[in-house]
Amino acid sequence: NLSGVDIRAEIERLRKERNAVILAHYYQKPEIQDLADFVGDSLELSRKAAETDAEVIAFCGVRFMAETAKILSPDKTVILPDMDAGCSLEDSCPPEQFAAFRAQHPDHIALTYINCSVEVKALSDIIVTSSSAEKILSQIPKDQKIIFGPDKHLGGYINRKMGRDMLLWPGVCIVHEAFSETELLKLKALHPGAPVAAHPECPPHVLDHADYVGSTSGILQYAKDFDGDTMIVATEPHIIHQMEKAVPEKTFIGAPGADGNCNCNICPYMAMNTLEKLYIALRDLEPRIEIEDEIRLKAKKSLDRMLAMAS
Ligand code: 13P
Ligand code: SF4
C-alpha cells in the first residue's frame, strides 16, 4: 500500500542513497522523462549505460533496452520497473527460429535491430539501432550478403534508401503498424504545409508521406530545425513531450490510427512503467535484470561492434 508515500520524494532519496542513475526512453510517460537523469534514443541510452559510474541503473524503457544496459555494464545492478515491458519486435523473433533462419543462409551475416532478445543478439554479428543502421551498413561491402531482422519495415526502408537487398525477417512493431494512411492524409489536408516526421518502423505507405524519416532523436532534432509552426509526428506520441519542452512555440500533432486519434499508437509495453513501480524498483532493487555470462559475452560482441561502427 503506497498511500501516504511521497513517491517523488522517495525516488529522490533512493536515487542518492543507492547511487542510481535513471535512464528513460523518449516513449516514457512525461512524469518519468522529467525526473530521469538522461532521456534518449536506444543508441544514446546504450552509450550512457556503458559509460555510467553509478552503481544502479534504473532503466525506464522496455526489457531489451535494460538487457542491453546489463550486457554492457555487467557489474551494475540494472532494474526495470516492470519486467513485463517487452516489445512486439522481440516477440516476433524467437531465438530457435532465428537460428534456423541463419542456418538456412550460411553465406549471410546477421545485421540485427537492437529490438530483440539477448539470445538473438548472441546469434547476430552486428547490432544496429534506427539512428546507426545506415552508418553501419555503409561500412559493409555491397557484395556481402546480409540477413536483417526482426523489423521488416526498418530493413525495407534501408534497402530502398541504400540500394541493398538484405533478406528481411518478417517482424513488425505493433505501434508503428497502427498508423492509418487514410487518416494521415485527412490530417495533412487539415494542416497544409505541416511536415510529417516518421520513424522507420512505420510501414512504407506511411513513410511515403514523410518529409523526414529517422530515429526518435532524429525526429526530435527535426522538430527543432524545421521551418514552420506545425508538424505531424508519426511515432509513439510520448516523444511530443520533449518537443513541446524544446520548442514550445511550435505545435506537434500525433499521426492518427484508424480511429482518427493517436492514442492507439501508445506503446503498451513502454506504458507499463509508472512512477510507483520505479519507486518500488529503487526501494527493493527488483525486478532486476540477470543474464548468464556465456550468452552475455556473445551478445556483447555484436553490441560492441555496433558501438564501434556507430561512433
Ligand atoms: P529509437 O532507437 O529511435 O529510440 O527507437 C526505439 C524504438 O523502440 C522505436 O519503437
Ligand atoms: Fe517495441 Fe514498438 Fe514499443 Fe518500440 S514502440 S518498444 S518497437 S513495441
Coordinates of N, CA and C in Angstrom, one line a residue, residues 18 30 42-43 87-88 117 120 125 133 149 162 184 209 216 235 237 240 243 248 254 269 288 290 294:
R18 N 21.2 5.0 -3.2 CA 21.6 3.8 -4.0 C 22.7 4.1 -5.0
P30 N 5.5 11.4 -19.5 CA 6.2 12.7 -19.2 C 6.7 12.7 -17.8
S42 N 17.6 4.7 -28.4 CA 18.2 3.4 -28.0 C 19.7 3.5 -28.0
L43 N 20.3 4.1 -29.0 CA 21.8 4.2 -29.1 C 22.3 5.0 -27.9
C87 N 8.4 -6.2 -26.1 CA 8.4 -5.4 -27.4 C 7.9 -6.4 -28.4
S88 N 7.0 -5.9 -29.3 CA 6.4 -6.9 -30.3 C 7.5 -7.3 -31.3
S117 N 15.8 -10.1 -28.4 CA 16.2 -10.7 -27.1 C 17.7 -10.9 -27.0
V120 N 18.9 -13.6 -29.4 CA 19.0 -13.2 -30.8 C 20.2 -12.3 -31.0
D125 N 25.7 -10.9 -35.8 CA 27.1 -10.4 -36.0 C 27.2 -9.0 -35.6
A133 N 21.8 2.5 -38.1 CA 21.8 1.4 -39.1 C 22.4 1.9 -40.4
G149 N 17.0 -8.6 -39.3 CA 15.8 -8.8 -38.5 C 15.8 -7.9 -37.3
M162 N 19.4 2.7 -49.5 CA 20.8 2.5 -49.7 C 21.1 1.5 -50.9
L184 N -4.0 9.8 -42.0 CA -2.9 10.7 -42.1 C -3.1 11.7 -43.2
H209 N 4.6 9.3 -47.2 CA 4.1 10.7 -47.0 C 5.0 11.5 -46.0
T216 N 14.1 8.3 -33.0 CA 13.4 9.2 -32.1 C 14.3 10.5 -31.9
T235 N 5.3 8.7 -34.8 CA 6.0 7.8 -34.0 C 5.2 7.8 -32.6
P237 N 3.6 8.8 -29.4 CA 3.3 10.2 -29.1 C 3.9 10.7 -27.9
I240 N 6.4 13.6 -28.0 CA 5.9 15.0 -28.2 C 6.2 15.9 -26.9
M243 N 9.4 17.6 -27.4 CA 9.3 18.6 -28.5 C 8.7 19.9 -27.9
P248 N 8.4 25.3 -27.5 CA 7.0 25.5 -27.1 C 6.2 26.3 -28.1
G254 N 0.2 14.2 -33.1 CA 0.5 12.8 -33.3 C -0.3 12.3 -34.5
Y269 N 3.9 -1.5 -24.0 CA 5.0 -2.0 -23.2 C 5.6 -0.9 -22.4
R288 N 15.1 -7.2 -11.3 CA 16.5 -7.0 -11.7 C 16.8 -7.8 -12.9
E290 N 19.1 -10.1 -14.9 CA 20.3 -11.0 -14.7 C 20.5 -11.8 -16.0
E294 N 27.8 -16.7 -20.3 CA 28.1 -17.2 -21.6 C 27.3 -16.5 -22.8

